[in-house]
Structures are given as structure tokens and as C-alpha cells.
Tab-separated table of C-alpha atoms in Angstrom:
chain	number	residue	atom	x	y	z
A	81	MET	CA	-3.109	-20.955	-49.694
A	82	ASP	CA	-2.592	-20.422	-53.404
A	83	TYR	CA	-5.490	-22.178	-55.011
A	84	ASN	CA	-7.149	-20.661	-58.031
A	85	PHE	CA	-10.831	-21.368	-58.042
A	86	ASN	CA	-12.144	-22.380	-61.435
A	87	PHE	CA	-15.735	-23.507	-61.470
A	88	ALA	CA	-15.876	-23.656	-65.272
A	89	ALA	CA	-14.812	-27.305	-65.286
A	90	VAL	CA	-17.709	-28.195	-62.960
A	91	TRP	CA	-20.273	-26.072	-64.833
A	92	ARG	CA	-19.310	-27.802	-68.063
A	93	ASP	CA	-20.620	-31.046	-66.644
A	94	PHE	CA	-23.480	-29.524	-64.723
A	95	ASP	CA	-26.128	-31.292	-66.761
A	96	LEU	CA	-24.525	-34.609	-65.834
A	97	LEU	CA	-24.713	-33.630	-62.180
A	98	MET	CA	-28.388	-32.662	-62.556
A	99	ALA	CA	-29.103	-35.955	-64.286
A	100	GLY	CA	-27.403	-37.699	-61.387
A	101	LEU	CA	-29.488	-35.763	-58.860
A	102	GLY	CA	-32.619	-36.713	-60.766
A	103	LEU	CA	-31.695	-40.390	-60.712
A	104	GLY	CA	-31.076	-40.160	-56.984
A	105	ILE	CA	-34.515	-38.714	-56.353
A	106	PHE	CA	-36.059	-41.291	-58.628
A	107	LEU	CA	-34.317	-44.159	-56.786
A	108	ALA	CA	-35.477	-42.770	-53.443
A	109	ILE	CA	-39.146	-42.440	-54.605
A	110	ILE	CA	-39.315	-46.015	-55.999
A	111	SER	CA	-37.599	-47.423	-52.913
A	112	ILE	CA	-39.828	-45.678	-50.384
A	113	ALA	CA	-42.905	-46.809	-52.324
A	114	ILE	CA	-41.814	-50.454	-52.158
A	115	GLY	CA	-40.503	-49.910	-48.620
A	116	CYS	CA	-43.967	-48.691	-47.511
A	117	VAL	CA	-45.530	-51.964	-48.645
A	118	ILE	CA	-42.859	-54.007	-46.881
A	119	GLY	CA	-43.085	-51.805	-43.823
A	120	LEU	CA	-46.872	-52.136	-43.598
A	121	LEU	CA	-46.677	-55.912	-43.841
A	122	ALA	CA	-43.945	-56.160	-41.239
A	123	ALA	CA	-45.721	-53.677	-38.935
A	124	PHE	CA	-48.856	-55.840	-38.978
A	125	GLY	CA	-46.555	-58.811	-38.521
A	126	MET	CA	-45.101	-57.272	-35.353
A	127	LEU	CA	-48.605	-56.753	-33.947
A	128	SER	CA	-49.765	-60.198	-35.055
A	129	LYS	CA	-51.178	-62.739	-32.588
A	130	ASN	CA	-48.994	-65.421	-34.146
A	131	ARG	CA	-45.699	-65.633	-32.241
A	132	ALA	CA	-43.664	-66.928	-35.209
A	133	ILE	CA	-44.745	-63.997	-37.397
A	134	ARG	CA	-43.949	-61.549	-34.571
A	135	VAL	CA	-40.439	-62.967	-34.104
A	136	LEU	CA	-39.807	-63.024	-37.853
A	137	SER	CA	-40.866	-59.396	-38.315
A	138	SER	CA	-38.820	-58.072	-35.425
A	139	ALA	CA	-35.808	-60.135	-36.532
A	140	TYR	CA	-36.073	-58.486	-39.945
A	141	VAL	CA	-36.212	-55.022	-38.447
A	142	SER	CA	-33.348	-55.409	-36.013
A	143	ALA	CA	-31.143	-57.256	-38.507
A	144	ILE	CA	-31.512	-54.554	-41.148
A	145	ARG	CA	-31.335	-51.644	-38.782
A	146	ASN	CA	-28.109	-52.828	-37.205
A	147	THR	CA	-26.304	-53.625	-40.432
A	148	PRO	CA	-24.503	-50.879	-42.414
A	149	ILE	CA	-26.280	-50.083	-45.676
A	150	LEU	CA	-23.050	-50.358	-47.629
A	151	VAL	CA	-22.713	-53.991	-46.570
A	152	LEU	CA	-26.304	-54.606	-47.667
A	153	ILE	CA	-25.669	-52.953	-51.039
A	154	LEU	CA	-22.502	-54.963	-51.662
A	155	PHE	CA	-24.197	-58.129	-50.453
A	156	THR	CA	-27.093	-57.746	-52.876
A	157	PHE	CA	-24.912	-56.807	-55.802
A	158	PHE	CA	-21.921	-59.096	-55.376
A	159	ALA	CA	-23.106	-61.983	-53.223
A	160	LEU	CA	-26.586	-62.814	-54.479
A	161	PRO	CA	-25.352	-63.839	-57.966
A	162	GLN	CA	-23.674	-66.712	-56.129
A	163	LEU	CA	-27.173	-67.951	-55.437
A	164	GLY	CA	-28.187	-67.401	-59.064
A	165	ILE	CA	-30.008	-64.123	-58.341
A	166	ARG	CA	-28.504	-61.760	-60.860
A	167	LEU	CA	-29.793	-58.194	-60.796
A	168	GLY	CA	-28.589	-55.160	-62.740
A	169	LYS	CA	-26.932	-52.475	-60.651
A	170	ILE	CA	-29.967	-50.187	-60.553
A	171	GLU	CA	-32.436	-52.999	-59.813
A	172	SER	CA	-30.064	-54.348	-57.172
A	173	PHE	CA	-29.764	-50.925	-55.550
A	174	ILE	CA	-33.541	-50.385	-55.545
A	175	ALA	CA	-34.044	-53.812	-53.980
A	176	THR	CA	-31.554	-53.039	-51.222
A	177	LEU	CA	-32.853	-49.566	-50.512
A	178	SER	CA	-36.469	-50.853	-50.425
A	179	ILE	CA	-35.639	-53.584	-47.902
A	180	TYR	CA	-33.562	-51.107	-45.901
A	181	SER	CA	-36.279	-48.425	-45.764
A	182	GLY	CA	-38.895	-51.122	-45.088
A	183	ALA	CA	-37.200	-51.875	-41.779
A	184	TYR	CA	-37.237	-48.226	-40.676
A	185	LEU	CA	-40.820	-47.739	-41.885
A	186	THR	CA	-41.927	-50.828	-39.964
A	187	GLU	CA	-41.066	-49.008	-36.723
A	188	VAL	CA	-42.859	-45.883	-37.936
A	189	PHE	CA	-46.042	-47.763	-38.938
A	190	ARG	CA	-45.994	-49.922	-35.854
A	191	ALA	CA	-45.941	-46.829	-33.618
A	192	GLY	CA	-48.628	-45.267	-35.777
A	193	LEU	CA	-50.876	-48.323	-35.515
A	194	ILE	CA	-50.455	-48.572	-31.760
A	195	ALA	CA	-51.329	-44.885	-31.354
A	196	LEU	CA	-54.654	-45.269	-33.140
A	197	PRO	CA	-57.726	-45.224	-30.882
A	198	ILE	CA	-59.210	-48.734	-30.588
A	199	GLY	CA	-62.653	-47.282	-31.421
A	200	LEU	CA	-61.680	-46.950	-35.129
A	201	ARG	CA	-61.416	-50.660	-35.638
A	202	GLU	CA	-64.481	-51.351	-33.536
A	203	ALA	CA	-66.505	-48.866	-35.532
A	204	GLY	CA	-65.397	-50.443	-38.738
A	205	LEU	CA	-66.368	-53.917	-37.609
A	206	THR	CA	-69.673	-52.654	-36.221
A	207	ILE	CA	-70.814	-51.256	-39.551
A	208	GLY	CA	-70.163	-54.689	-41.056
A	209	LEU	CA	-66.766	-54.294	-42.728
A	210	THR	CA	-64.527	-57.296	-42.692
A	211	GLU	CA	-61.207	-57.194	-40.790
A	212	LEU	CA	-59.284	-56.632	-44.028
A	213	ARG	CA	-61.536	-53.854	-45.255
A	214	THR	CA	-61.453	-52.122	-41.832
A	215	LYS	CA	-57.639	-52.092	-42.163
A	216	LEU	CA	-57.645	-50.989	-45.801
A	217	PHE	CA	-60.265	-48.276	-45.642
A	218	ILE	CA	-60.087	-47.036	-42.029
A	219	THR	CA	-57.032	-47.779	-39.923
A	220	ILE	CA	-54.300	-47.642	-42.588
A	221	PRO	CA	-55.436	-44.286	-44.135
A	222	VAL	CA	-55.775	-42.633	-40.721
A	223	MET	CA	-52.469	-44.070	-39.582
A	224	PHE	CA	-50.785	-42.860	-42.793
A	225	ARG	CA	-51.923	-39.323	-42.284
A	226	ASN	CA	-50.712	-39.391	-38.677
A	227	VAL	CA	-47.188	-40.649	-39.478
A	228	LEU	CA	-46.565	-38.357	-42.484
A	229	PRO	CA	-43.908	-36.252	-40.689
A	230	SER	CA	-41.775	-39.290	-39.843
A	231	LEU	CA	-42.396	-40.626	-43.338
A	232	SER	CA	-40.961	-37.462	-44.903
A	233	ASN	CA	-37.937	-37.535	-42.586
A	234	ASN	CA	-37.327	-41.075	-43.700
A	235	PHE	CA	-37.651	-40.046	-47.312
A	236	ILE	CA	-35.002	-37.351	-46.923
A	237	SER	CA	-32.498	-39.662	-45.274
A	238	LEU	CA	-33.226	-42.268	-47.958
A	239	PHE	CA	-32.455	-39.660	-50.590
A	240	LYS	CA	-29.129	-39.036	-48.938
A	241	ASP	CA	-28.426	-42.735	-48.853
A	242	THR	CA	-28.769	-42.913	-52.625
A	243	SER	CA	-25.265	-41.424	-52.713
A	244	LEU	CA	-23.999	-44.905	-51.814
A	245	ALA	CA	-25.213	-46.212	-55.156
A	246	ALA	CA	-21.914	-44.748	-56.447
A	247	ALA	CA	-20.202	-47.710	-54.717
A	248	ILE	CA	-21.671	-50.070	-57.291
A	249	ALA	CA	-21.304	-47.514	-60.133
A	250	VAL	CA	-24.912	-46.410	-60.460
A	251	PRO	CA	-24.530	-43.071	-62.286
A	252	GLU	CA	-26.064	-40.737	-59.708
A	253	LEU	CA	-24.790	-37.452	-58.299
A	254	THR	CA	-21.892	-38.764	-56.179
A	255	PHE	CA	-20.732	-41.047	-59.032
A	256	TYR	CA	-20.480	-38.063	-61.404
A	257	ALA	CA	-18.824	-36.002	-58.683
A	258	ARG	CA	-16.038	-38.577	-58.319
A	259	LYS	CA	-15.771	-38.755	-62.115
A	260	ILE	CA	-15.362	-35.004	-62.500
A	261	ASN	CA	-13.074	-34.968	-59.513
A	262	VAL	CA	-10.603	-37.340	-61.048
A	263	GLU	CA	-10.941	-36.028	-64.589
A	264	THR	CA	-10.484	-32.317	-63.923
A	265	PHE	CA	-8.748	-32.204	-60.499
A	266	ARG	CA	-11.013	-29.307	-59.593
A	267	VAL	CA	-11.347	-30.913	-56.192
A	268	ILE	CA	-12.681	-28.137	-53.997
A	269	GLU	CA	-15.085	-26.764	-56.613
A	270	THR	CA	-16.546	-30.192	-57.372
A	271	TRP	CA	-17.231	-31.167	-53.793
A	272	ILE	CA	-18.575	-27.712	-52.829
A	273	VAL	CA	-20.972	-27.722	-55.760
A	274	VAL	CA	-22.109	-31.305	-55.129
A	275	SER	CA	-22.620	-30.804	-51.382
A	276	LEU	CA	-24.601	-27.661	-52.071
A	277	MET	CA	-26.723	-29.553	-54.598
A	278	TYR	CA	-27.498	-32.205	-52.000
A	279	VAL	CA	-28.264	-29.587	-49.350
A	280	ALA	CA	-30.492	-27.597	-51.726
A	281	ALA	CA	-32.308	-30.699	-52.858
A	282	CYS	CA	-32.940	-31.701	-49.218
A	283	TYR	CA	-34.298	-28.214	-48.490
A	284	VAL	CA	-36.615	-28.276	-51.491
A	285	ILE	CA	-37.814	-31.784	-50.808
A	286	ALA	CA	-38.423	-30.896	-47.136
A	287	ALA	CA	-40.373	-27.755	-48.136
A	288	ILE	CA	-42.546	-29.724	-50.556
A	289	LEU	CA	-43.192	-32.447	-48.061
A	290	ARG	CA	-44.138	-29.898	-45.321
A	291	ARG	CA	-46.787	-28.573	-47.717
A	292	VAL	CA	-48.052	-32.031	-48.425
A	293	GLU	CA	-48.126	-32.815	-44.716
A	294	SER	CA	-50.166	-29.758	-43.834
A	295	ARG	CA	-52.531	-30.448	-46.742
A	296	LEU	CA	-53.088	-34.038	-45.639
A	297	ALA	CA	-52.911	-33.617	-41.841
A	298	ILE	CA	-56.044	-34.591	-39.992
A	299	PRO	CA	-57.751	-31.339	-38.869
A	300	ARG	CA	-58.140	-31.090	-35.142
B	188	MET	CA	-22.887	-72.493	-49.852
B	189	GLU	CA	-19.432	-73.365	-48.767
B	190	ILE	CA	-19.641	-72.554	-45.118
B	191	LEU	CA	-16.709	-74.672	-44.109
B	192	GLU	CA	-14.434	-73.046	-46.641
B	193	ALA	CA	-15.664	-69.626	-45.524
B	194	ILE	CA	-14.828	-70.501	-41.908
B	195	ILE	CA	-11.353	-71.631	-42.949
B	196	ALA	CA	-10.784	-68.423	-44.959
B	197	VAL	CA	-11.920	-66.258	-42.049
B	198	TRP	CA	-9.754	-68.237	-39.600
B	199	ALA	CA	-6.717	-67.946	-41.875
B	200	ALA	CA	-7.213	-64.181	-41.971
B	201	ARG	CA	-8.202	-63.803	-38.332
B	202	TRP	CA	-5.479	-61.286	-37.441
B	203	PRO	CA	-6.167	-58.846	-40.302
B	204	ILE	CA	-9.897	-59.104	-39.598
B	205	LEU	CA	-9.375	-58.500	-35.905
B	206	ASP	CA	-7.248	-55.497	-36.846
B	207	GLY	CA	-10.137	-54.320	-38.989
B	208	ILE	CA	-12.613	-54.724	-36.134
B	209	GLY	CA	-10.151	-52.827	-33.935
B	210	ASN	CA	-9.930	-50.010	-36.485
B	211	THR	CA	-13.711	-49.864	-36.848
B	212	LEU	CA	-14.073	-49.529	-33.086
B	213	LEU	CA	-11.237	-47.001	-32.838
B	214	ILE	CA	-12.565	-44.833	-35.692
B	215	SER	CA	-16.135	-44.911	-34.342
B	216	GLY	CA	-15.007	-44.353	-30.745
B	217	VAL	CA	-12.850	-41.341	-31.556
B	218	ALA	CA	-15.456	-39.845	-33.921
B	219	ILE	CA	-18.233	-40.311	-31.348
B	220	ALA	CA	-16.156	-38.849	-28.491
B	221	LEU	CA	-14.924	-35.802	-30.452
B	222	GLY	CA	-18.262	-35.365	-32.242
B	223	THR	CA	-20.182	-35.436	-28.974
B	224	MET	CA	-17.969	-32.764	-27.422
B	225	LEU	CA	-18.270	-30.582	-30.504
B	226	GLY	CA	-21.973	-31.363	-30.716
B	227	LEU	CA	-22.597	-30.197	-27.140
B	228	GLY	CA	-21.097	-26.879	-28.152
B	229	VAL	CA	-23.213	-26.745	-31.284
B	230	GLY	CA	-26.339	-27.512	-29.297
B	231	LEU	CA	-25.595	-24.854	-26.682
B	232	LEU	CA	-24.857	-22.189	-29.333
B	233	LEU	CA	-28.052	-23.094	-31.172
B	234	THR	CA	-30.036	-22.649	-28.005
B	235	TYR	CA	-28.387	-19.802	-26.150
B	236	GLY	CA	-26.317	-17.984	-28.806
B	237	ASN	CA	-27.251	-14.527	-30.050
B	238	LEU	CA	-28.891	-14.183	-33.480
B	239	GLY	CA	-25.636	-13.995	-35.511
B	240	VAL	CA	-24.081	-16.985	-33.765
B	241	ARG	CA	-27.277	-18.951	-34.046
B	242	LEU	CA	-27.517	-18.265	-37.798
B	243	PHE	CA	-23.887	-19.256	-38.342
B	244	VAL	CA	-24.212	-22.509	-36.370
B	245	ARG	CA	-27.555	-23.282	-38.023
B	246	ILE	CA	-25.893	-23.039	-41.457
B	247	TYR	CA	-23.053	-25.283	-40.265
B	248	SER	CA	-25.465	-27.873	-38.921
B	249	ASP	CA	-27.916	-27.782	-41.848
B	250	PHE	CA	-25.059	-28.027	-44.306
B	251	LEU	CA	-23.632	-31.078	-42.600
B	252	ARG	CA	-26.997	-32.763	-42.153
B	253	GLY	CA	-28.041	-32.025	-45.736
B	254	THR	CA	-24.925	-33.629	-47.212
B	255	PRO	CA	-24.769	-37.449	-47.329
B	256	VAL	CA	-22.024	-38.850	-45.066
B	257	PHE	CA	-20.442	-40.463	-48.073
B	258	VAL	CA	-20.062	-37.120	-49.851
B	259	LEU	CA	-18.756	-35.585	-46.615
B	260	ILE	CA	-16.094	-38.290	-46.335
B	261	LEU	CA	-14.995	-37.971	-49.985
B	262	ALA	CA	-14.993	-34.160	-49.699
B	263	CYS	CA	-12.883	-34.179	-46.523
B	264	PHE	CA	-10.482	-36.741	-48.008
B	265	TYR	CA	-9.901	-34.868	-51.266
B	266	ILE	CA	-10.287	-31.222	-50.190
B	267	LEU	CA	-8.070	-31.360	-47.091
B	268	SER	CA	-5.111	-32.705	-49.083
B	269	VAL	CA	-5.518	-30.004	-51.767
B	270	ILE	CA	-5.560	-27.084	-49.273
B	271	GLY	CA	-2.347	-28.392	-47.751
B	272	ILE	CA	-3.620	-30.127	-44.638
B	273	ASP	CA	-1.866	-33.419	-44.864
B	274	LEU	CA	-4.050	-36.035	-43.220
B	275	SER	CA	-4.037	-39.754	-43.947
B	276	ALA	CA	-7.245	-41.368	-45.189
B	277	PHE	CA	-7.721	-42.664	-41.671
B	278	GLU	CA	-7.531	-39.186	-40.116
B	279	ALA	CA	-9.574	-37.527	-42.850
B	280	GLY	CA	-12.268	-40.154	-42.349
B	281	ILE	CA	-12.335	-39.622	-38.586
B	282	PHE	CA	-12.547	-35.856	-39.218
B	283	ALA	CA	-15.571	-36.302	-41.536
B	284	LEU	CA	-17.362	-38.619	-39.120
B	285	THR	CA	-16.691	-36.190	-36.264
B	286	LEU	CA	-18.301	-33.335	-38.212
B	287	PHE	CA	-21.253	-35.600	-39.091
B	288	CYS	CA	-21.619	-36.677	-35.463
B	289	SER	CA	-21.365	-33.091	-34.136
B	290	SER	CA	-24.249	-31.822	-36.229
B	291	HIS	CA	-26.520	-34.673	-35.152
B	292	VAL	CA	-25.585	-34.407	-31.458
B	293	GLY	CA	-26.064	-30.656	-31.743
B	294	GLU	CA	-29.682	-31.056	-32.879
B	295	ILE	CA	-30.335	-33.633	-30.189
B	296	VAL	CA	-28.994	-31.299	-27.467
B	297	ARG	CA	-30.924	-28.324	-28.838
B	298	GLY	CA	-34.163	-30.364	-28.944
B	299	ALA	CA	-33.686	-31.627	-25.428
B	300	LEU	CA	-32.875	-28.189	-23.943
B	301	GLN	CA	-35.822	-26.529	-25.706
B	302	ALA	CA	-38.205	-29.238	-24.483
B	303	ILE	CA	-37.586	-28.247	-20.852
B	304	PRO	CA	-40.470	-26.080	-19.630
B	305	ARG	CA	-39.667	-22.359	-19.166
B	306	GLY	CA	-40.802	-22.595	-15.555
B	307	GLN	CA	-37.647	-24.482	-14.668
B	308	THR	CA	-35.405	-21.601	-15.706
B	309	GLU	CA	-37.715	-19.060	-14.085
B	310	ALA	CA	-37.768	-21.024	-10.805
B	311	ALA	CA	-33.959	-21.295	-10.850
B	312	LYS	CA	-33.672	-17.534	-11.468
B	313	SER	CA	-36.109	-16.635	-8.723
B	314	ILE	CA	-34.108	-18.567	-6.131
B	315	GLY	CA	-31.026	-16.629	-7.291
B	316	LEU	CA	-29.047	-19.176	-9.312
B	317	THR	CA	-26.621	-17.825	-11.880
B	318	PHE	CA	-26.889	-18.971	-15.477
B	319	SER	CA	-24.137	-21.561	-15.160
B	320	GLN	CA	-25.630	-22.879	-11.905
B	321	THR	CA	-29.036	-23.054	-13.593
B	322	PHE	CA	-27.572	-24.891	-16.538
B	323	PHE	CA	-25.445	-27.445	-14.708
B	324	SER	CA	-27.779	-28.320	-11.827
B	325	VAL	CA	-31.232	-27.751	-13.298
B	326	LEU	CA	-31.362	-27.874	-17.060
B	327	PHE	CA	-28.592	-30.238	-18.121
B	328	PRO	CA	-29.538	-33.153	-15.844
B	329	GLN	CA	-33.064	-33.030	-17.196
B	330	ALA	CA	-31.873	-32.697	-20.809
B	331	LEU	CA	-29.499	-35.616	-20.375
B	332	ARG	CA	-32.376	-38.040	-19.895
B	333	GLN	CA	-33.786	-36.997	-23.257
B	334	ILE	CA	-30.412	-36.929	-24.961
B	335	LEU	CA	-29.184	-40.386	-24.005
B	336	PRO	CA	-31.595	-42.612	-26.024
B	337	THR	CA	-31.179	-40.661	-29.248
B	338	TRP	CA	-27.456	-40.299	-28.660
B	339	VAL	CA	-27.119	-44.089	-28.606
B	340	ASN	CA	-28.858	-44.093	-31.982
B	341	THR	CA	-26.323	-41.652	-33.311
B	342	ALA	CA	-23.520	-43.911	-32.043
B	343	THR	CA	-24.842	-46.842	-34.039
B	344	GLU	CA	-25.183	-44.487	-37.068
B	345	ILE	CA	-21.510	-43.635	-36.748
B	346	VAL	CA	-20.438	-47.302	-36.544
B	347	LYS	CA	-22.455	-47.952	-39.684
B	348	ALA	CA	-21.067	-44.893	-41.439
B	349	SER	CA	-17.511	-45.994	-40.625
B	350	THR	CA	-17.930	-48.669	-43.308
B	351	LEU	CA	-17.804	-45.866	-45.881
B	352	LEU	CA	-14.131	-45.287	-45.012
B	353	SER	CA	-13.415	-48.559	-46.849
B	354	ILE	CA	-13.997	-46.674	-50.075
B	355	ILE	CA	-11.199	-44.199	-49.377
B	356	GLY	CA	-8.942	-47.126	-48.525
B	357	VAL	CA	-8.997	-47.249	-44.738
B	358	VAL	CA	-8.641	-50.885	-43.736
B	359	GLU	CA	-11.488	-51.200	-41.293
B	360	LEU	CA	-13.700	-54.281	-40.831
B	361	LEU	CA	-15.432	-54.130	-44.222
B	362	LEU	CA	-12.239	-53.612	-46.259
B	363	SER	CA	-10.410	-56.312	-44.283
B	364	VAL	CA	-13.229	-58.737	-45.137
B	365	GLN	CA	-13.249	-57.572	-48.759
B	366	GLN	CA	-9.541	-58.424	-48.916
B	367	VAL	CA	-10.358	-61.948	-47.825
B	368	ILE	CA	-13.172	-62.098	-50.452
B	369	SER	CA	-10.740	-61.160	-53.203
B	370	ARG	CA	-8.626	-64.160	-52.232
B	371	ALA	CA	-11.332	-66.710	-51.444
B	372	TYR	CA	-14.136	-65.736	-53.849
B	373	LEU	CA	-16.760	-66.505	-51.248
B	374	SER	CA	-18.579	-63.189	-51.434
B	375	MET	CA	-21.859	-64.369	-50.009
B	376	GLU	CA	-20.586	-66.122	-46.899
B	377	LEU	CA	-18.037	-63.411	-46.152
B	378	TYR	CA	-20.310	-60.385	-46.727
B	379	PHE	CA	-22.808	-62.143	-44.482
B	380	PHE	CA	-20.048	-62.567	-41.924
B	381	ALA	CA	-19.158	-58.837	-42.100
B	382	GLY	CA	-22.812	-57.843	-41.741
B	383	PHE	CA	-23.137	-60.189	-38.760
B	384	VAL	CA	-20.139	-58.652	-36.951
B	385	TYR	CA	-21.584	-55.168	-37.495
B	386	PHE	CA	-24.890	-56.425	-36.235
B	387	LEU	CA	-23.260	-57.696	-33.054
B	388	ILE	CA	-21.447	-54.375	-32.457
B	389	ASN	CA	-24.559	-52.306	-32.935
B	390	PHE	CA	-26.783	-54.688	-31.064
B	391	ALA	CA	-24.428	-54.435	-28.085
B	392	ILE	CA	-24.486	-50.622	-28.254
B	393	GLU	CA	-28.281	-50.613	-28.477
B	394	LYS	CA	-28.695	-52.945	-25.512
B	395	THR	CA	-26.233	-50.863	-23.409
B	396	GLY	CA	-28.241	-47.793	-24.396
B	397	ARG	CA	-31.469	-49.374	-23.275
B	398	TYR	CA	-29.855	-50.302	-19.972
B	399	VAL	CA	-28.539	-46.813	-19.355
B	400	GLU	CA	-31.896	-45.363	-20.365
B	401	ARG	CA	-33.650	-47.471	-17.747
B	402	LYS	CA	-31.022	-46.487	-15.151
B	403	VAL	CA	-31.413	-42.733	-15.654
B	404	ALA	CA	-35.177	-42.700	-16.129
B	405	ILE	CA	-37.160	-40.713	-13.557
B	406	PRO	CA	-38.817	-43.354	-11.380
B	407	SER	CA	-42.587	-43.031	-11.742
């Protein structure tokens, strides 16, 4: 194998790659925040007494979970304008990723809500809180602290999914990687650097989230 | 919505689309089969290897799990051709998905093996079983029950990830539908159609998984 490694071409554009990485993390944070709201609503929907709401919520979850995310991204970006819904590429990607993560978080929250002891809700109602306030101030916060580990796993896989934004030309890490790849032909160097950046980012995010988890975990 | 026109367009392109579905199933099937075999090895080495081996396999697995599948596919596609391994996009894609699958199966296997109580191994040793006897008739059957449900999840992940091969030009289901879109300009109906077919494939896998899970569950 006679391949001369030359990382200079990649280092020259390293700030572009870092900007791309930053955008990826930003997209993941916004999407998981919106996804949490969707997930909470759908999780309560799945546990609702109303049959129609239950069916609707579980249809949402299984439809999104069984469809490839690339199809969802392309659908939102290329197909929705046909209905007059025209979104910019970043907005469209955030919308897709939020709806996508919402479906996975629904399962997480549903499991978390089921695992809560029934006494929590009863205690809330007994001291005179309304049903909504019991949820907002007692059950949801406790459930949140319990499901944090699954929440952070979801965040990491969401961050990796931001690489697909390159398919609709959102300028994040993978987009710049492909750009550098075709402009400089430093193929091996580009992809090694970019993969390592993703791996390193995942490690750092995971380490930070572990700290947050142990800080917020309910002491036993 | 021009549903009738969409149906006509899909019907006119039924053979290419069926070819695409065939390719999707072939790619996923091969990647899952090879990836599972490789993954069993990864899992065993992670559990029973000596320190050096464990470290090496851990780096392999963490690297693959920390890199987004999309980056993995692009990296395999571009790098392999540069270092003189001449694979078609189709083969490079299967290679990337196999690596991805192996790291995930490896973690599943490791988790399942480590979850088995120590007493099982000790009991097997005390009645005089060799390591391979212990493994094949005591540990593995128990681990398999844990592995199956998550393994089915990985299988649906692979089917979904196979859509990414459309970006390196492998004509699987998504790309075959996109080719119809570029002729018929019915992006919404046709992306919906593609999503629906993927939904059916994954739904079928999931249901089969549930069935197998019930079959192998320890009766209680």
C-alpha cells in the first residue's frame, strides 16, 4: 500500500469541522428538548383512559419507530412543501428529529410513569393538589430523575443521527467531511479525523451526562 | 393529493421497486447474518478475553458505536477503494452495516453473559463440566433468552440503516422510489409509500421477534 498520509489538508479546514460538530450538538439539544415535550404528552396519551387517545399515541410511536429516519427527513423536507408547509433545511431537520426522538422518549417516559409507586399520586391528591399539579410538581419530576440514564442514551444516539442532516445539505460535521473529501481527495485522513471527532464527542457527552445523572439521581 | 396518479406511477415502476425491496432485504439479511456471527465473537472476547484482547475489542466496539452509521458507510465506501480493496457500493455498504451490526450484537451478548449469576458457572464447574460444556449447555441457553428481544431491535435498526446506502448509489427501496419521484414529481405520496413499506418490513420483524420471545420465555 503506497499511500502518503497528509493530514494538513484536513487540519486546514479543522475550524469548519468544529463548527459542524457544534451545529450537530446544537441540533440534538433543541430536538431532544422539543422531543421531551412530545414524548411526555404521548406517554400520558398511552396511559389515558380514553381509547382513541391511546390508539393515536401508540400509532404515532410505532409508525415513527418503524420508519427509517432518512425517509422521515426527506419527507419533511421534500414532500411537505407539496402541502404548502415550507420549512428551511435546519428548521425542517429540527422538526423531523424532534418528532423522531419524541417517539422513542414516549416509550422511556411511559415505562418511567408505570414504574412510579401509586402512593405518589395519591399523596399529591390527598394534600389537595389538582390532578394537573400532582403531575407537574410530583410525578413528572420524580419520573424524570428516574429515567435520566435512558434519556442520556437517547441523546447520544440523537447526536449521531444529526449526521443525516448532511443528506439535506445542513452544514454539520458529515457535510463538511464530504466537502473536504471531494475537494482534497485526502480520503482516509478525512474520514479518520471525522470518525474520531464523533467518537470523542460521544465520549465527552457521555461523561458529562453521567455526572449530571449522579448529581440528579434520587438518593436511596 | 394525487393518490390515483401515485398508484399509477408506482404500478408502472413495480419491477424496479420490487427489485429495490429485494435489495433492501438482501442487504439487511446478509449484514444481519454476518454481523451477528462477528458480534458473537466480539461479545465472547469482551467477556472472556484476557486484558489485552478485551482492551482491543473494546476500542473496536466503542469506535464503531461512537461513529454514526452514515459516517461509517461513507468511510467504508471511500476508504476501501483508496487502499486498493475494490468493492462495489453494494458490497462496501454491506461491509459497513456488518461492522455496525457486529458491535451492537457484541454489546448485547456481553450484557447477557454478564447478567448470568456467578453461581451458574460455579455449579457447572463443581459437577466437572469443562469450559466449553459450561458455555454451550449452561450459559449460552440462558443468555439467548436475554439476547433475542434486543437482537430483533438491532435487526430493525439494520433495515432502517440500509436506507443510507441510497446516498452512495445503491439502488435499494428508497433509491428506487426516489427514481420514480424524479419522473412523477409526487414526492409526498411516494415518500409516504416508501415509509409505509419500511414500516411493514419492520413491523413484521418486530412481531416475529415478540412471537419468538414468547416461545423461548421460561414458563413461570
